[in-house]
mmCIF file of C-alpha atoms in Angstrom:
data_model
loop_
_atom_site.group_PDB
_atom_site.id
_atom_site.type_symbol
_atom_site.label_atom_id
_atom_site.label_comp_id
_atom_site.label_asym_id
_atom_site.label_seq_id
_atom_site.Cartn_x
_atom_site.Cartn_y
_atom_site.Cartn_z
ATOM 1 C CA MET A 140 60.152 -31.565 -67.361
ATOM 2 C CA THR A 141 60.522 -28.160 -68.892
ATOM 3 C CA THR A 142 63.590 -25.922 -68.907
ATOM 4 C CA PHE A 143 62.793 -22.416 -67.684
ATOM 5 C CA VAL A 144 65.020 -19.353 -67.834
ATOM 6 C CA ILE A 145 64.253 -17.434 -64.660
ATOM 7 C CA THR A 146 65.340 -13.895 -63.797
ATOM 8 C CA VAL A 147 65.784 -13.200 -60.094
ATOM 9 C CA PRO A 148 66.310 -9.519 -59.201
ATOM 10 C CA GLY A 149 67.915 -8.239 -56.045
ATOM 11 C CA THR A 150 69.819 -5.414 -54.411
ATOM 12 C CA PHE A 151 73.257 -5.430 -52.822
ATOM 13 C CA THR A 152 72.620 -3.142 -49.872
ATOM 14 C CA SER A 153 76.304 -2.821 -48.963
ATOM 15 C CA GLY A 154 77.929 -3.415 -52.350
ATOM 16 C CA ILE A 155 79.758 -6.474 -53.632
ATOM 17 C CA THR A 156 83.491 -7.034 -53.889
ATOM 18 C CA ASP A 157 85.212 -8.398 -56.980
ATOM 19 C CA SER A 158 86.001 -11.626 -55.145
ATOM 20 C CA GLU A 159 82.366 -12.035 -54.030
ATOM 21 C CA ARG A 160 81.201 -11.389 -57.590
ATOM 22 C CA SER A 161 83.624 -13.984 -58.980
ATOM 23 C CA ALA A 162 82.562 -16.513 -56.341
ATOM 24 C CA LEU A 163 78.877 -15.851 -57.072
ATOM 25 C CA GLU A 164 79.360 -16.309 -60.822
ATOM 26 C CA ARG A 165 81.295 -19.530 -60.180
ATOM 27 C CA GLU A 166 78.494 -20.880 -57.946
ATOM 28 C CA LEU A 167 75.830 -20.009 -60.511
ATOM 29 C CA SER A 168 77.698 -21.187 -63.622
ATOM 30 C CA PRO A 169 76.162 -24.712 -63.688
ATOM 31 C CA GLN A 170 72.750 -23.056 -64.196
ATOM 32 C CA HIS A 171 73.941 -21.201 -67.320
ATOM 33 C CA THR A 172 73.502 -23.763 -70.074
ATOM 34 C CA ASP A 173 72.140 -24.259 -73.577
ATOM 35 C CA VAL A 174 69.141 -21.921 -73.687
ATOM 36 C CA SER A 175 70.644 -18.932 -71.891
ATOM 37 C CA GLU A 176 74.028 -19.233 -73.610
ATOM 38 C CA SER A 177 72.497 -19.557 -77.081
ATOM 39 C CA GLU A 178 70.406 -16.449 -76.397
ATOM 40 C CA GLY A 179 73.496 -14.549 -75.223
ATOM 41 C CA LEU A 180 72.087 -13.887 -71.765
ATOM 42 C CA ASP A 181 74.429 -12.735 -69.014
ATOM 43 C CA LEU A 182 74.301 -14.860 -65.901
ATOM 44 C CA LEU A 183 74.745 -11.893 -63.548
ATOM 45 C CA THR A 184 74.003 -8.281 -64.394
ATOM 46 C CA LEU A 185 75.027 -5.520 -61.982
ATOM 47 C CA ASN A 186 73.324 -2.148 -62.277
ATOM 48 C CA GLU A 187 73.855 1.261 -60.730
ATOM 49 C CA GLY A 188 72.530 1.657 -57.219
ATOM 50 C CA GLY A 189 73.459 -1.886 -56.217
ATOM 51 C CA THR A 190 70.638 -3.617 -58.046
ATOM 52 C CA PHE A 191 71.322 -6.857 -59.872
ATOM 53 C CA SER A 192 69.619 -9.617 -61.781
ATOM 54 C CA VAL A 193 70.525 -13.260 -62.131
ATOM 55 C CA ARG A 194 69.311 -15.249 -65.137
ATOM 56 C CA LEU A 195 69.536 -18.983 -64.778
ATOM 57 C CA GLU A 196 68.043 -22.153 -66.111
ATOM 58 C CA VAL A 197 66.119 -24.621 -64.022
ATOM 59 C CA GLU A 198 64.259 -27.767 -64.964
ATOM 60 C CA ALA A 199 60.891 -28.068 -63.307
ATOM 61 C CA PRO A 200 57.443 -29.499 -63.947
ATOM 62 C CA ASP A 201 55.829 -26.034 -63.901
ATOM 63 C CA ARG A 202 56.450 -22.298 -63.603
ATOM 64 C CA TYR A 203 55.787 -22.174 -59.858
ATOM 65 C CA GLU A 204 58.390 -24.847 -59.044
ATOM 66 C CA ALA A 205 60.872 -23.236 -61.441
ATOM 67 C CA GLU A 206 60.580 -19.889 -59.672
ATOM 68 C CA LEU A 207 60.959 -21.504 -56.230
ATOM 69 C CA ASP A 208 64.030 -23.446 -57.385
ATOM 70 C CA ALA A 209 65.593 -20.337 -58.903
ATOM 71 C CA VAL A 210 65.236 -18.320 -55.701
ATOM 72 C CA ARG A 211 66.670 -21.212 -53.678
ATOM 73 C CA ILE A 212 69.637 -21.565 -56.042
ATOM 74 C CA VAL A 213 70.409 -17.834 -56.017
ATOM 75 C CA SER A 214 70.071 -17.648 -52.212
ATOM 76 C CA GLU A 215 72.420 -20.601 -51.735
ATOM 77 C CA ALA A 216 74.929 -19.195 -54.246
ATOM 78 C CA LEU A 217 74.964 -15.833 -52.483
ATOM 79 C CA GLY A 218 75.623 -17.548 -49.156
ATOM 80 C CA LYS A 219 78.447 -19.659 -50.597
ATOM 81 C CA ALA A 220 79.940 -16.512 -52.133
ATOM 82 C CA GLY A 221 80.033 -14.923 -48.689
ATOM 83 C CA VAL A 222 77.134 -12.512 -49.159
ATOM 84 C CA ALA A 223 74.730 -12.435 -46.216
ATOM 85 C CA GLN A 224 71.031 -12.729 -47.042
ATOM 86 C CA ALA A 225 70.369 -9.360 -45.393
ATOM 87 C CA ASP A 226 72.978 -7.748 -47.676
ATOM 88 C CA ALA A 227 71.284 -8.970 -50.866
ATOM 89 C CA PRO A 228 67.499 -9.165 -50.573
ATOM 90 C CA LEU A 229 65.862 -10.791 -53.581
ATOM 91 C CA GLY A 230 62.818 -9.627 -55.489
ATOM 92 C CA PRO A 231 60.128 -11.746 -57.120
ATOM 93 C CA PRO A 232 61.404 -14.121 -59.820
ATOM 94 C CA THR A 233 60.148 -13.917 -63.386
ATOM 95 C CA VAL A 234 60.048 -16.505 -66.154
ATOM 96 C CA THR A 235 61.935 -14.994 -69.091
ATOM 97 C CA GLY A 236 62.208 -18.082 -71.293
ATOM 98 C CA ILE A 237 60.823 -21.588 -71.726
ATOM 99 C CA ASP A 238 62.249 -24.528 -73.655
ATOM 100 C CA SER A 239 59.850 -27.453 -73.853
ATOM 101 C CA ASP A 240 59.354 -30.483 -76.048
ATOM 102 C CA LEU A 241 55.580 -29.992 -75.956
#
């Protein structure tokens, strides 16, 4: 297995409250581990215009599975934080780091 750092972009179409943001960061925190912390990467970045990006680590056998897992994790975290899927559409994920023993 390889550890991938994946960036998942999205847009909050109706904004995000402080409590939703805190809940989202809490839900995503288990995915913010050694590689991303040592690189000083923010788990959640909010930009002007409601856009955001989530950077998280996933272990997967390949890039494709890592990207699928990342989108699933972010989607589930948004739902648990009380953000409807229609209020935060996600863009295509991107591999932004790889940590492998190969």
